[in-house]
PDB file of C-alpha atoms in Angstrom:
ATOM      1  CA  SER S   1     -19.753  51.419 211.137  1.00 65.00           C
ATOM      2  CA  ASP S   2     -19.247  54.077 213.697  1.00 72.00           C
ATOM      3  CA  TYR S   3     -21.045  56.381 211.472  1.00 69.00           C
ATOM      4  CA  GLU S   4     -24.106  54.127 211.158  1.00 72.00           C
ATOM      5  CA  GLN S   5     -24.112  53.517 214.849  1.00 69.00           C
ATOM      6  CA  LEU S   6     -24.098  57.295 215.481  1.00 69.00           C
ATOM      7  CA  SER S   7     -26.835  57.842 212.762  1.00 70.00           C
ATOM      8  CA  TYR S   8     -29.073  55.092 214.446  1.00 69.00           C
ATOM      9  CA  ASN S   9     -28.810  56.841 217.837  1.00 63.00           C
ATOM     10  CA  LEU S  10     -29.644  60.036 216.416  1.00 67.00           C
ATOM     11  CA  ARG S  11     -32.724  58.584 214.619  1.00 67.00           C
ATOM     12  CA  SER S  12     -34.018  56.883 217.665  1.00 66.00           C
ATOM     13  CA  ASN S  13     -35.540  59.121 220.105  1.00 63.00           C
ATOM     14  CA  ALA S  14     -33.119  58.686 223.003  1.00 60.00           C
ATOM     15  CA  PHE S  15     -33.618  62.065 224.629  1.00 62.00           C
ATOM     16  CA  GLN S  16     -37.339  62.226 224.683  1.00 65.00           C
ATOM     17  CA  GLY S  17     -37.536  65.403 226.820  1.00 65.00           C
ATOM     18  CA  GLY S  18     -39.630  65.854 230.097  1.00 64.00           C
ATOM     19  CA  PRO S  19     -43.046  64.318 230.755  1.00 65.00           C
ATOM     20  CA  LEU S  20     -45.940  66.028 229.191  1.00 70.00           C
ATOM     21  CA  LYS S  21     -47.848  66.337 232.541  1.00 75.00           C
ATOM     22  CA  SER S  22     -45.856  67.164 235.664  1.00 75.00           C
ATOM     23  CA  ARG S  23     -46.882  66.604 239.170  1.00 76.00           C
ATOM     24  CA  SER S  24     -45.579  68.386 242.431  1.00 80.00           C
ATOM     25  CA  LEU S  25     -44.272  66.461 245.479  1.00 81.00           C
ATOM     26  CA  VAL S  26     -47.161  67.518 247.460  1.00 78.00           C
ATOM     27  CA  GLN S  27     -49.711  66.114 244.793  1.00 77.00           C
ATOM     28  CA  ASP S  28     -47.680  62.659 244.761  1.00 77.00           C
ATOM     29  CA  SER S  29     -47.591  62.712 248.611  1.00 81.00           C
ATOM     30  CA  TYR S  30     -51.223  63.149 249.499  1.00 79.00           C
ATOM     31  CA  THR S  31     -54.637  61.740 248.310  1.00 80.00           C
ATOM     32  CA  PRO S  32     -57.013  64.156 246.758  1.00 79.00           C
ATOM     33  CA  ASP S  33     -59.361  64.055 249.703  1.00 83.00           C
ATOM     34  CA  VAL S  34     -56.699  65.948 251.875  1.00 77.00           C
ATOM     35  CA  PHE S  35     -56.890  68.970 249.562  1.00 73.00           C
ATOM     36  CA  GLN S  36     -60.752  68.978 249.602  1.00 80.00           C
ATOM     37  CA  LYS S  37     -60.886  68.713 253.558  1.00 81.00           C
ATOM     38  CA  ALA S  38     -58.246  71.405 254.008  1.00 77.00           C
ATOM     39  CA  VAL S  39     -59.580  74.641 255.466  1.00 77.00           C
ATOM     40  CA  ILE S  40     -57.669  77.786 254.661  1.00 75.00           C
ATOM     41  CA  ASP S  41     -57.908  80.561 257.630  1.00 74.00           C
ATOM     42  CA  ARG S  42     -56.616  83.673 256.079  1.00 71.00           C
ATOM     43  CA  ASN S  43     -56.377  85.366 259.427  1.00 71.00           C
ATOM     44  CA  ASN S  44     -53.873  82.663 260.876  1.00 69.00           C
ATOM     45  CA  TRP S  45     -51.083  81.703 258.478  1.00 67.00           C
ATOM     46  CA  HIS S  46     -48.626  79.358 259.897  1.00 70.00           C
ATOM     47  CA  GLY S  47     -49.177  80.703 263.472  1.00 67.00           C
ATOM     48  CA  ARG S  48     -48.976  84.304 262.423  1.00 67.00           C
ATOM     49  CA  THR S  49     -51.532  86.752 261.855  1.00 68.00           C
ATOM     50  CA  ILE S  50     -51.701  88.870 258.793  1.00 67.00           C
ATOM     51  CA  SER S  51     -51.105  91.984 260.644  1.00 79.00           C
ATOM     52  CA  GLU S  52     -47.834  90.505 261.947  1.00 77.00           C
ATOM     53  CA  LEU S  53     -46.755  89.534 258.614  1.00 77.00           C
ATOM     54  CA  GLY S  54     -47.711  92.986 257.240  1.00 82.00           C
ATOM     55  CA  ARG S  55     -45.708  94.859 260.004  1.00 85.00           C
ATOM     56  CA  TRP S  56     -42.614  92.410 259.244  1.00 88.00           C
ATOM     57  CA  TYR S  57     -42.674  93.192 255.491  1.00 89.00           C
ATOM     58  CA  GLU S  58     -43.316  96.953 256.211  1.00 90.00           C
ATOM     59  CA  LYS S  59     -39.984  96.884 258.268  1.00 92.00           C
ATOM     60  CA  TYR S  60     -38.184  94.799 255.699  1.00 94.00           C
ATOM     61  CA  PHE S  61     -38.886  96.995 252.664  1.00 94.00           C
ATOM     62  CA  LEU S  62     -38.182 100.113 254.864  1.00 94.00           C
ATOM     63  CA  ASP S  63     -34.816  98.532 255.731  1.00 95.00           C
ATOM     64  CA  LEU S  64     -34.183  97.913 251.952  1.00 94.00           C
ATOM     65  CA  ASN S  65     -35.123 101.385 251.006  1.00 94.00           C
ATOM     66  CA  VAL S  66     -32.723 102.756 253.580  1.00 94.00           C
ATOM     67  CA  GLN S  67     -29.955 100.589 252.337  1.00 94.00           C
ATOM     68  CA  LYS S  68     -30.552 101.561 248.755  1.00 94.00           C
ATOM     69  CA  ALA S  69     -30.489 105.328 249.671  1.00 93.00           C
ATOM     70  CA  MET S  70     -27.236 104.797 251.647  1.00 93.00           C
ATOM     71  CA  LYS S  71     -25.560 103.119 248.632  1.00 91.00           C
ATOM     72  CA  GLU S  72     -26.610 106.045 246.237  1.00 91.00           C
ATOM     73  CA  ARG S  73     -25.697 108.783 248.895  1.00 89.00           C
ATOM     74  CA  TYR S  74     -22.173 107.243 249.433  1.00 87.00           C
ATOM     75  CA  LYS S  75     -21.135 106.163 245.981  1.00 76.00           C
TER      76      LYS S  75
END
């Protein structure tokens, strides 16, 4: 009896997997017209200009390279 019940549960597709088409939270939260009306300003990204971001990343990667060089130097 336990064997038959286990067999039935294995035959029935109890674990169907994920959905075939997934949607993001942003897509579910907003209507399609919001995305069509959106204007992307490449020079102003969340209140920061690209040059400011470029300088920040330049300093960040310079710092990473210095840290990596220090680790190799003082192993």
